[in-house]
PDB file of C-alpha atoms in Angstrom:
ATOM      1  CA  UNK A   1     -10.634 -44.744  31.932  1.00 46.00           C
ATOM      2  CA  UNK A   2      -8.595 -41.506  33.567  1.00 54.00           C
ATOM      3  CA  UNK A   3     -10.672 -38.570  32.614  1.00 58.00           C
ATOM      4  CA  UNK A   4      -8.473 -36.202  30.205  1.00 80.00           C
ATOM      5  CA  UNK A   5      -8.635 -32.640  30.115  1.00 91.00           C
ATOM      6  CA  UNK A   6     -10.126 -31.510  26.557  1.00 97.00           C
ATOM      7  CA  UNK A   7      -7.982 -28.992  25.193  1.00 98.00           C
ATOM      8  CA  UNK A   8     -10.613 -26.590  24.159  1.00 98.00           C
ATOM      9  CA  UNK A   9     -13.806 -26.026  26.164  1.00 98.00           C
ATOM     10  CA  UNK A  10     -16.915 -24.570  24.320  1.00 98.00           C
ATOM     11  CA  UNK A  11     -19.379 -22.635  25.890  1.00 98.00           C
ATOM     12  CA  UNK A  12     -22.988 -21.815  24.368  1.00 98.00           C
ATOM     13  CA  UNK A  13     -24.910 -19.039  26.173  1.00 98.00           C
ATOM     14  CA  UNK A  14     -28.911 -19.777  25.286  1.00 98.00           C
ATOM     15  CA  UNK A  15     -32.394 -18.090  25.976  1.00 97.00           C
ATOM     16  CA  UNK A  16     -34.966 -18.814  24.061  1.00 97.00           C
ATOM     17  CA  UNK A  17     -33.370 -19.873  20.811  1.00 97.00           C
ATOM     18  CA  UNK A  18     -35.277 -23.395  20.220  1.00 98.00           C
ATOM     19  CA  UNK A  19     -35.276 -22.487  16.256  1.00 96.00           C
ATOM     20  CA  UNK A  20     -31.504 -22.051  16.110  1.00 96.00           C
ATOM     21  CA  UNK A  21     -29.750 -23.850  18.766  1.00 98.00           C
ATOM     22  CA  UNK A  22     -29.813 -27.041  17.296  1.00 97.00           C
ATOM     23  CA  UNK A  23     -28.455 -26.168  14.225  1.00 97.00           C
ATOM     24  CA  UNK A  24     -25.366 -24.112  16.117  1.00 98.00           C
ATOM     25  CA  UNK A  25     -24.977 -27.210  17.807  1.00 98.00           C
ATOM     26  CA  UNK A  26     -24.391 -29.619  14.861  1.00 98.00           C
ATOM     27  CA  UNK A  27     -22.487 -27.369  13.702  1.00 98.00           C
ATOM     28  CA  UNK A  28     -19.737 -27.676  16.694  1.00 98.00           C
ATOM     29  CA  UNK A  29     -20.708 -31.280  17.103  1.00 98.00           C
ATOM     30  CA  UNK A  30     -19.162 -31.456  13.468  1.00 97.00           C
ATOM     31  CA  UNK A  31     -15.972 -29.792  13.838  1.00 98.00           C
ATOM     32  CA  UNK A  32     -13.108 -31.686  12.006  1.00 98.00           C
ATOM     33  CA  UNK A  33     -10.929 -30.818  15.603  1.00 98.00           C
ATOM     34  CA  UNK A  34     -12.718 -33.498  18.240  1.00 96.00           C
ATOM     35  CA  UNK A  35     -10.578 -32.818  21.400  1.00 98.00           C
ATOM     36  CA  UNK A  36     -13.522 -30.499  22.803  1.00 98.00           C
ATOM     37  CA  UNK A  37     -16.559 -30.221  25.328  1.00 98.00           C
ATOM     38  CA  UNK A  38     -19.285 -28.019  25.113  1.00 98.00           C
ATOM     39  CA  UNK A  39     -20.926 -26.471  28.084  1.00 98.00           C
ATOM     40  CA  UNK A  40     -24.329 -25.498  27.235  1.00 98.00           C
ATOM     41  CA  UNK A  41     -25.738 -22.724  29.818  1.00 98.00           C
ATOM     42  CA  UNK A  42     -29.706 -22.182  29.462  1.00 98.00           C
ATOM     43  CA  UNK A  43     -30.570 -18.604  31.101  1.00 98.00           C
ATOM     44  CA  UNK A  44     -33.988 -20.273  32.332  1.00 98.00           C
ATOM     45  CA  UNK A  45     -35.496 -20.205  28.773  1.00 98.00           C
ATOM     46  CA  UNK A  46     -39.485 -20.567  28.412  1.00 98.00           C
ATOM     47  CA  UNK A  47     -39.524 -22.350  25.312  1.00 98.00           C
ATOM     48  CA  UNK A  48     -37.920 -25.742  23.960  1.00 98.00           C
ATOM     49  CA  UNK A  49     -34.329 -25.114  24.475  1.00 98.00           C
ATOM     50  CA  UNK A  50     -33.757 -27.305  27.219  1.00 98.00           C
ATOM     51  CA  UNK A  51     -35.441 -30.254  25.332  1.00 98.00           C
ATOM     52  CA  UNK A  52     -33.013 -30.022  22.466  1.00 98.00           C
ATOM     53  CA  UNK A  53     -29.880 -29.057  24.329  1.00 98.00           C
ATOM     54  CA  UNK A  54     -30.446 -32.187  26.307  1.00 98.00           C
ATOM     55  CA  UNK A  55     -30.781 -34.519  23.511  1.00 96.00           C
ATOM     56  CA  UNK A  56     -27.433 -33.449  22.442  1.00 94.00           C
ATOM     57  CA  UNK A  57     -26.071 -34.385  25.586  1.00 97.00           C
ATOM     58  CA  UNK A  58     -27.654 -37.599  25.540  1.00 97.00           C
ATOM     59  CA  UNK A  59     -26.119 -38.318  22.070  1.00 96.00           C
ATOM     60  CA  UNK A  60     -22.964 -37.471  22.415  1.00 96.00           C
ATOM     61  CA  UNK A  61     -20.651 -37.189  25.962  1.00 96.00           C
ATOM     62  CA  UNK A  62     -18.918 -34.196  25.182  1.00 97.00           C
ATOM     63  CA  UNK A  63     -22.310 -31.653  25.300  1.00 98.00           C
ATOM     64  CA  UNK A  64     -23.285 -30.789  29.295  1.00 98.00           C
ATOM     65  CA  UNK A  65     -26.302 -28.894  30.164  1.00 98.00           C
ATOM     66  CA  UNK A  66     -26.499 -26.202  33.134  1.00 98.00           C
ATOM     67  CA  UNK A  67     -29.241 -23.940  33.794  1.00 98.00           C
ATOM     68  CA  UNK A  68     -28.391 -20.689  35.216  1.00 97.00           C
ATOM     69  CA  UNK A  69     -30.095 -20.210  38.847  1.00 95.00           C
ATOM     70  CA  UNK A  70     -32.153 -17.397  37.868  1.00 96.00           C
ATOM     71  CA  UNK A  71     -32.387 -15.541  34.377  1.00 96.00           C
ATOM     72  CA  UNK A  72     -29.016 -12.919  33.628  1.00 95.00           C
ATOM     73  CA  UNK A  73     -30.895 -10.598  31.274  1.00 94.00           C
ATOM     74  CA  UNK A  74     -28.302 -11.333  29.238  1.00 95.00           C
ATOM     75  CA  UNK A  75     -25.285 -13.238  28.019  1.00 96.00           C
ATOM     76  CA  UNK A  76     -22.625 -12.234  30.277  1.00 98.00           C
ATOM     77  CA  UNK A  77     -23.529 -14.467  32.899  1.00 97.00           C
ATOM     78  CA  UNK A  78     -24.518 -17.356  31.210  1.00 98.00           C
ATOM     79  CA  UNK A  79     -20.796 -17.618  29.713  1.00 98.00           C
ATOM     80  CA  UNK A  80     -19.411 -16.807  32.881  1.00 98.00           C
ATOM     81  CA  UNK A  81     -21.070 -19.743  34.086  1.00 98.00           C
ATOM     82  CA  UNK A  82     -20.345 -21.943  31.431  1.00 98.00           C
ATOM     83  CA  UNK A  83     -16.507 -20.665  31.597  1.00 98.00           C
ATOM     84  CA  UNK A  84     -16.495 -21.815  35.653  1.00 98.00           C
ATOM     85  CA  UNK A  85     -17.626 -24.688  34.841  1.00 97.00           C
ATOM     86  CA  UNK A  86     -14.789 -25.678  32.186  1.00 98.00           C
ATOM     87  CA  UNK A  87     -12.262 -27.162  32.189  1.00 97.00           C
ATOM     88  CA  UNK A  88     -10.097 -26.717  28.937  1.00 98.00           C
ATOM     89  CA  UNK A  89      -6.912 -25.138  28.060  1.00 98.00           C
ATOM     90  CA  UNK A  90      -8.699 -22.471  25.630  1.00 98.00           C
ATOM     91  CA  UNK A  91     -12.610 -21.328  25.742  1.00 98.00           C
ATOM     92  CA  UNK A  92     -14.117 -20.917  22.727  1.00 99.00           C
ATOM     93  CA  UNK A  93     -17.394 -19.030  22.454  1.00 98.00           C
ATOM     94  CA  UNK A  94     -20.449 -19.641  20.224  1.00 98.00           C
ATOM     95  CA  UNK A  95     -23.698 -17.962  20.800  1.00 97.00           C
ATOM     96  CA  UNK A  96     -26.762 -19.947  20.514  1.00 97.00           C
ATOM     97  CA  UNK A  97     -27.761 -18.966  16.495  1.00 95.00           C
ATOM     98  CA  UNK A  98     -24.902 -18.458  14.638  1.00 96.00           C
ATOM     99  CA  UNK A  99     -23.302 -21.358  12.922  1.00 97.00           C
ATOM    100  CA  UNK A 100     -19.337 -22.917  12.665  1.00 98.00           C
ATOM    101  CA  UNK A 101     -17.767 -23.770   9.690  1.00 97.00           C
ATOM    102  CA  UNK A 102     -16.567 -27.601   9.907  1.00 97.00           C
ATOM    103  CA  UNK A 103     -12.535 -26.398  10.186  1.00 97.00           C
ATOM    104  CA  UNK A 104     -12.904 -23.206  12.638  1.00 98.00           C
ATOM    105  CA  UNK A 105     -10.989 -24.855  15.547  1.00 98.00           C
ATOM    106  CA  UNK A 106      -8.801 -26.965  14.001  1.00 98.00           C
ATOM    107  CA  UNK A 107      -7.477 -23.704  11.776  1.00 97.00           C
ATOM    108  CA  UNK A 108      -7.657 -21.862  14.762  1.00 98.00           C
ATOM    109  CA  UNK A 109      -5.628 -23.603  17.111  1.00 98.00           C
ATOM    110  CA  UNK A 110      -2.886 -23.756  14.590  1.00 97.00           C
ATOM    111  CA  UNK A 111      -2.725 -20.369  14.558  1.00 97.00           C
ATOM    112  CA  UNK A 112      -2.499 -20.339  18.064  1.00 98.00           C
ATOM    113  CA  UNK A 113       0.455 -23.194  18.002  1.00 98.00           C
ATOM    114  CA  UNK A 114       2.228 -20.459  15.606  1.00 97.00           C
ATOM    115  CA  UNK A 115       1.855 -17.589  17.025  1.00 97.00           C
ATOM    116  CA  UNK A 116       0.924 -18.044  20.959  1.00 98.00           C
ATOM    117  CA  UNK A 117      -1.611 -15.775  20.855  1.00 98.00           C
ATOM    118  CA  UNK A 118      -4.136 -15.535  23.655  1.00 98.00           C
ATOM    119  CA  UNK A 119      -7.158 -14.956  21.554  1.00 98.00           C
ATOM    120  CA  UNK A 120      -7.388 -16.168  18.108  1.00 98.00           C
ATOM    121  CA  UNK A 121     -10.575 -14.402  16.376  1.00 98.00           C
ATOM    122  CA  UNK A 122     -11.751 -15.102  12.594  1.00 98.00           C
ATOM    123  CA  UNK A 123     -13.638 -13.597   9.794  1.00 95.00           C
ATOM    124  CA  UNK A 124     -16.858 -13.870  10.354  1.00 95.00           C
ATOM    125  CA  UNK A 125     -20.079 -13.767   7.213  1.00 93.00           C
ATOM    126  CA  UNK A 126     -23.220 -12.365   7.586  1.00 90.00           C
ATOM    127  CA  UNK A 127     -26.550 -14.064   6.486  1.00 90.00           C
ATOM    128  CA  UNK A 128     -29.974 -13.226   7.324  1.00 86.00           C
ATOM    129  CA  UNK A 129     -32.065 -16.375   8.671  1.00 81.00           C
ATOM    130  CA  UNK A 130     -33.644 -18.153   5.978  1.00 79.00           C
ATOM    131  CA  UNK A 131     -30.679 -17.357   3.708  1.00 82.00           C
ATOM    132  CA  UNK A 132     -28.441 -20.152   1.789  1.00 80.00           C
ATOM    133  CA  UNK A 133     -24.720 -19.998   2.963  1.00 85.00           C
ATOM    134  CA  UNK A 134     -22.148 -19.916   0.883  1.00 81.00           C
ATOM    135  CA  UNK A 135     -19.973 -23.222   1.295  1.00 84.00           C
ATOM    136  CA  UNK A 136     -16.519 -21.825   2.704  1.00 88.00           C
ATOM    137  CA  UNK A 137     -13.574 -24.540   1.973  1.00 86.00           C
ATOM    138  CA  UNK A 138     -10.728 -25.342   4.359  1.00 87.00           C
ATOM    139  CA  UNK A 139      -7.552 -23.314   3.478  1.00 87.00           C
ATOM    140  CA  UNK A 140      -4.779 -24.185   1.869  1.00 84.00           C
ATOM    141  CA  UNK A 141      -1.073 -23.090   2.547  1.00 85.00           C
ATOM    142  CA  UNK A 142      -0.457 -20.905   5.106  1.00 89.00           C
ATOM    143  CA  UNK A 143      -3.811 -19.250   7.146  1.00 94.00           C
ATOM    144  CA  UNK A 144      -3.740 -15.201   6.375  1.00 95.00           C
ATOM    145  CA  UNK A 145      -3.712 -13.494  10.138  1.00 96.00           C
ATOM    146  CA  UNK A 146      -3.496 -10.196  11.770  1.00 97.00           C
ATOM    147  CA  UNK A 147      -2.554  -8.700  14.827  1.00 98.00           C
ATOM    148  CA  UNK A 148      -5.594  -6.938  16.373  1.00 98.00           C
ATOM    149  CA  UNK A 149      -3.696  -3.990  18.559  1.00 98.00           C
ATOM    150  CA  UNK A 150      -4.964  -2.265  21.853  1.00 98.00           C
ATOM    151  CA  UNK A 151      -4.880   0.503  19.230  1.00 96.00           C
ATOM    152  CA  UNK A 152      -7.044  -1.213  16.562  1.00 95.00           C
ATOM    153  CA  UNK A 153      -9.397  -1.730  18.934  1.00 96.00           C
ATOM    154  CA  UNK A 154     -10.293   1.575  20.457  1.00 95.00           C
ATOM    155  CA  UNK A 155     -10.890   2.906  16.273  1.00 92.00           C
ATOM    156  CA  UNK A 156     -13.763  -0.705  16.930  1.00 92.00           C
ATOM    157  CA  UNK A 157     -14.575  -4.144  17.980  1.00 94.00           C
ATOM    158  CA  UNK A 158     -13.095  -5.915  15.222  1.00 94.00           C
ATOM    159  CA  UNK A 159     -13.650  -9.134  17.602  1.00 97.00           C
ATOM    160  CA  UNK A 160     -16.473 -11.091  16.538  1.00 96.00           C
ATOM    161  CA  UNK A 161     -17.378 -13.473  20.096  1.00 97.00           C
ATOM    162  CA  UNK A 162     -18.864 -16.296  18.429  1.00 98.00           C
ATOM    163  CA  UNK A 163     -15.400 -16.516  16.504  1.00 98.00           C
ATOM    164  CA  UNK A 164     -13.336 -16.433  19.528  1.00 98.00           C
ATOM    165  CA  UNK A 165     -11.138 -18.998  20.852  1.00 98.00           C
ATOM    166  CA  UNK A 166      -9.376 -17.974  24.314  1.00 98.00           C
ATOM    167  CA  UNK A 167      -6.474 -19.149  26.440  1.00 98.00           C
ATOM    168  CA  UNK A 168      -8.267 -19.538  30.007  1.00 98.00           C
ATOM    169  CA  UNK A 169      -5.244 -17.954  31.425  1.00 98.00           C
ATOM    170  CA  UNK A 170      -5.639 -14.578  29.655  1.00 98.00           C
ATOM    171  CA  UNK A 171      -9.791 -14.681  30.438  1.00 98.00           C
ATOM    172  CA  UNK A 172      -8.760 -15.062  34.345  1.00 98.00           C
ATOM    173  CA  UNK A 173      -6.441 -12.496  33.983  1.00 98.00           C
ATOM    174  CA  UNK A 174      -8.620 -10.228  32.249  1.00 98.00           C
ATOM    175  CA  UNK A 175     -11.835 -11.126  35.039  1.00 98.00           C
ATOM    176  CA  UNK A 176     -15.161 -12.075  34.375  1.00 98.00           C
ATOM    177  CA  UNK A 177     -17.656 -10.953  31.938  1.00 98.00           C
ATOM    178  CA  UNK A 178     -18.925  -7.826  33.076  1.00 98.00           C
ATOM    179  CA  UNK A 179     -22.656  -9.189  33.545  1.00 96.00           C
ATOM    180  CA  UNK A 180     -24.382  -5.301  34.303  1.00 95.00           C
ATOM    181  CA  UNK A 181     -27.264  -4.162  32.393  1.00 92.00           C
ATOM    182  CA  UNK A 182     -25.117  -1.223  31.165  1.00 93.00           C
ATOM    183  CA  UNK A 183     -22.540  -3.776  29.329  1.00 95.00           C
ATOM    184  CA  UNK A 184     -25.449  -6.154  27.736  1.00 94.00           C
ATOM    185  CA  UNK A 185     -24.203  -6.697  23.793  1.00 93.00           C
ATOM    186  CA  UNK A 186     -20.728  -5.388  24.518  1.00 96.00           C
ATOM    187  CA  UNK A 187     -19.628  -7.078  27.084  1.00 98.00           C
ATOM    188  CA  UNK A 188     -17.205  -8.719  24.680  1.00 98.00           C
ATOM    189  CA  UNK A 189     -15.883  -5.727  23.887  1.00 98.00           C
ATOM    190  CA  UNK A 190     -14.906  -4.762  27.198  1.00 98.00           C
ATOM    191  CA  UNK A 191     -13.566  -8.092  27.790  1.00 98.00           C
ATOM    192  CA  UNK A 192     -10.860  -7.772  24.907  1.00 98.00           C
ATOM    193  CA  UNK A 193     -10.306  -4.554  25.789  1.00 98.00           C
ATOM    194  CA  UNK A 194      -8.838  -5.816  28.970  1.00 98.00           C
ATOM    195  CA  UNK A 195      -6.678  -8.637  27.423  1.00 98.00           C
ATOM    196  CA  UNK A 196      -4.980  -6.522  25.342  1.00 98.00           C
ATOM    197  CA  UNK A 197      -4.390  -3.904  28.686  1.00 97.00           C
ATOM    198  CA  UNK A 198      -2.589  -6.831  30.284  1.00 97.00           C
ATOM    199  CA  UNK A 199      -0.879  -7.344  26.921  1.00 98.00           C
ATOM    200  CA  UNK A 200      -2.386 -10.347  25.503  1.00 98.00           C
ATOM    201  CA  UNK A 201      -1.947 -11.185  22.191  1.00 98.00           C
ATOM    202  CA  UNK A 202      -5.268 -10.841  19.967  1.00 98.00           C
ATOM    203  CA  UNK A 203      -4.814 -12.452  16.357  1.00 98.00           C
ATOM    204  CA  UNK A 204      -7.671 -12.671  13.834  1.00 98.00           C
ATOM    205  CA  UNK A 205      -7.846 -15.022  11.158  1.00 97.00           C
ATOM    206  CA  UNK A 206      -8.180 -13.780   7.789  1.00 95.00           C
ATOM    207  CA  UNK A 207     -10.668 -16.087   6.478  1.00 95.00           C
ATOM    208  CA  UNK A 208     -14.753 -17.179   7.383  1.00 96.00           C
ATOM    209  CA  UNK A 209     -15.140 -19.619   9.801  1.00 97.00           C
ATOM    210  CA  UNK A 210     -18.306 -18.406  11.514  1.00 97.00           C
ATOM    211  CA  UNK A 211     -21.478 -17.659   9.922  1.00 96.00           C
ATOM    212  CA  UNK A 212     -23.191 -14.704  11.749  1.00 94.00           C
ATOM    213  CA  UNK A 213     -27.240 -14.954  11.997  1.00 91.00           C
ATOM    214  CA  UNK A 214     -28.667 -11.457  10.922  1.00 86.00           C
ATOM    215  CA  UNK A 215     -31.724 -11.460  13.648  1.00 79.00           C
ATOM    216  CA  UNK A 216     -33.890  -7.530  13.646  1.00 67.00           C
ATOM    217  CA  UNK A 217     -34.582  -8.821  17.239  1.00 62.00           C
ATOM    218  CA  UNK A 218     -30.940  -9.198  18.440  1.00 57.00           C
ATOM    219  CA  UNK A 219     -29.879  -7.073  21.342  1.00 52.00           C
ATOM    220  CA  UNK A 220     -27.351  -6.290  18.770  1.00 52.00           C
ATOM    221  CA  UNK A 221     -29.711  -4.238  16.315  1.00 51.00           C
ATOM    222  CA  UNK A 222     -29.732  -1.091  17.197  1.00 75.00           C
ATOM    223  CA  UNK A 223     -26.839   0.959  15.837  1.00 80.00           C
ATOM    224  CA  UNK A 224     -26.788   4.108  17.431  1.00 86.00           C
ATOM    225  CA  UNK A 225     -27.165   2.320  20.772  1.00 89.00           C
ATOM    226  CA  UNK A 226     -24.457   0.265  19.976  1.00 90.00           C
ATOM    227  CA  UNK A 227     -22.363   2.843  19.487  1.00 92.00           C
ATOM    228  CA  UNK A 228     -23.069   4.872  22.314  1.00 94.00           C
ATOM    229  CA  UNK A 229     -22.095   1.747  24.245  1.00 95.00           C
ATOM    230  CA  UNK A 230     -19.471   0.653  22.967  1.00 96.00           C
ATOM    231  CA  UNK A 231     -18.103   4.347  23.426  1.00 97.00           C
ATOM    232  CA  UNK A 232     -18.600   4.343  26.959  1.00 97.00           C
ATOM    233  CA  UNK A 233     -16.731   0.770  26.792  1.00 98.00           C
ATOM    234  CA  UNK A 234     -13.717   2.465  25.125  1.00 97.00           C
ATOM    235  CA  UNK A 235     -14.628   5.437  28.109  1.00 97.00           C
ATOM    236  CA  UNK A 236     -13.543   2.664  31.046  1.00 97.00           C
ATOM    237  CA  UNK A 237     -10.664   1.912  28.966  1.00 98.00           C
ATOM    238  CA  UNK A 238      -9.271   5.245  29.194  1.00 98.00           C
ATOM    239  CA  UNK A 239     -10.309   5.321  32.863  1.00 97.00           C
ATOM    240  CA  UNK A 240      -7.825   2.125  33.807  1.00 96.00           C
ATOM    241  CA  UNK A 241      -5.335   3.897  32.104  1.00 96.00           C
ATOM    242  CA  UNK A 242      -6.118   7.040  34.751  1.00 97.00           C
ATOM    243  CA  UNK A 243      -6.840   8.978  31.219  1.00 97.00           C
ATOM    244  CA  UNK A 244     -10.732   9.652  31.975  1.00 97.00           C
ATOM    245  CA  UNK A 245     -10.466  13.556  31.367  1.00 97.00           C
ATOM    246  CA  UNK A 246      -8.994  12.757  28.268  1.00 97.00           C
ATOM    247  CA  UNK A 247     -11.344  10.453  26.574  1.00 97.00           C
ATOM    248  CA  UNK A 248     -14.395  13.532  27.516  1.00 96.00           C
ATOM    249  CA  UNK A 249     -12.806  15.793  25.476  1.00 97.00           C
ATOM    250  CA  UNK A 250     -11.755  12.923  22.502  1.00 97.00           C
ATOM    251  CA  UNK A 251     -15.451  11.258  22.761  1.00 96.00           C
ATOM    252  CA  UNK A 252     -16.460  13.358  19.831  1.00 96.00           C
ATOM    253  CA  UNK A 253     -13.639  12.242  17.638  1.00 95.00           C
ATOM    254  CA  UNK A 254     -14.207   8.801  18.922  1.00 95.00           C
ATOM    255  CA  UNK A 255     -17.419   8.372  17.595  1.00 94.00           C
ATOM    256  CA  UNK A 256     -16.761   9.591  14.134  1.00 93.00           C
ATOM    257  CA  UNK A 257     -13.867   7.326  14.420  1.00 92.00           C
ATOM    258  CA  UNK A 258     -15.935   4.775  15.265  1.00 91.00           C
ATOM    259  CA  UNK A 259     -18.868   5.563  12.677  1.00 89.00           C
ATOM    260  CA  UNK A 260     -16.796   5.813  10.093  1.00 87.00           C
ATOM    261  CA  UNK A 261     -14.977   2.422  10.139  1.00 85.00           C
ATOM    262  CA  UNK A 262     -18.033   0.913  10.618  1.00 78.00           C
ATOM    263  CA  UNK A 263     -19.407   2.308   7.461  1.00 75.00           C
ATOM    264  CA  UNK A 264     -16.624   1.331   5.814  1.00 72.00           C
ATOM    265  CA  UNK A 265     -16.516  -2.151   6.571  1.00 68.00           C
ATOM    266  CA  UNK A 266     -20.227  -2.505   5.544  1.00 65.00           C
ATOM    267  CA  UNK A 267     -19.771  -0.950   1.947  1.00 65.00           C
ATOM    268  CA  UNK A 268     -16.977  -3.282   1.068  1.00 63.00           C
ATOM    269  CA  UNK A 269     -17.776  -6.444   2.441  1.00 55.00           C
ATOM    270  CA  UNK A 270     -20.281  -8.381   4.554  1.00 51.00           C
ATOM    271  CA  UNK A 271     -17.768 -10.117   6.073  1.00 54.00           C
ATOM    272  CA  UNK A 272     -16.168  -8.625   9.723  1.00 59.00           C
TER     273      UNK A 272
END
């Protein structure tokens, strides 16, 4: 049989996740949109990772497994990996414990069909491991969407990664992952940052399709480190756009910009 280029190529950072990573991956084994593979990258985990991962590739053809030649010391690499190693028209990204609902891609690619946007991002619901999820059904009519503006994004990362699905065009256009220690847990950021300089199109869905793992462990946790990153992030943006003086002086503002719509989105929903 000729061998067909899937239209969507998954790719699944892991390190040490052998509690979760099986679940995440029944969950994208399950999706109700089949024309996918799913490029498993193992950053040299310690643990049973690799044992699982592999079974999943032995079950089903579309799952490959690639171990990363040494460990990243974080997630940049690993995808970047994983993304070199694809083949599909759009990446989609899932890290290794959060969870798909059944319909993410197929909704998502619609969108994408309608709109020809680059990136096509959802909603994305919280729940803290251990917790119930709430069922989320497919939608009906016409999928609510927003653009997500250069703008938008410098006010915060409205992008959840494990609910992005990217045209491989506007992630080589954009670069690589930036895979320094300085960018670990917002290298995303920076990434659609850059899509939206070269004037991609980012649209989010407006309804769940990813359930995010709460984790106290994640490199994610910390807030005010977060923030201090993801404020030098928006600092290179202003750099590319030979504005670095300016963003000194508006780094204050920033910050309470960026503090305050944070705090904001966590009083009236749990949902990003």
């Amino acid at each position: 049989m000729e061998w067909q280029m899937p239209r969507v190529s998954v790719v699944v950072p892991v390190y040490n996740a052998e509690k979760y990573i099986g679940e995440t991956l029944r969950s994208i084994s399950s999706q109700t949109f089949a024309d996918f593979d799913v490029h498993v990258v193992d950053d040299c985990s310690t643990d049973g990772s690799a044992e699982i991962v592999q079974a999943f590739c032995a079950a089903d053809g579309r799952f490959s497994y690639h171990r990363s030649p040494s460990n990243f010391g974080g997630p940049a690499g690993p995808r970047n990996l994983g993304i070199e190693k694809s083949s599909g028209e759009y990446v989609a990204f899932c890290d290794a414990d959060d969870v798909w609902v059944a319909h993410k891609l197929e909704t998502q690619l619609a969108v994408a069909d309608e709109t020809g946007a680059d990136v096509v991002s959802a909603i994305v619901r919280d729940f803290h491991d251990g917790e119930e999820r709430e069922p989320v059904a497919a939608p009906s009519g016409a999928v609510p969407r927003s653009e997500i503006s250069h703008a938008r994004l410098l006010l915060k990362n409205w992008i959840a990664l494990s609910s992005v699905v990217a045209r491989r065009s506007a992630l080589s256009a954009a670069g690589p992952f930036n895979a320094a220690r300085t960018h670990v847990a917002v290298e995303d950021f920076d990434m659609w940052l850059r899509i939206t300089h070269n004037g991609g199109l980012v649209v989010r869905v407006g309804v769940p399709l990813v359930h995010y793992r709460k984790l106290p462990t994640s490199i994610s946790a910390s807030k005010t480190m977060m923030i201090r990153k993801a404020l030098n992030i928006i600092g290179d943006d202003y750099a590319r756009r030979g504005k670095g003086a300016l963003f000194k002086m508006l780094r204050p503002v920033h910050w309470v910009l960026y503090v305050g719509t944070s705090a904001w989105m966590r009083a009236v929903r749990r949902e990003l």
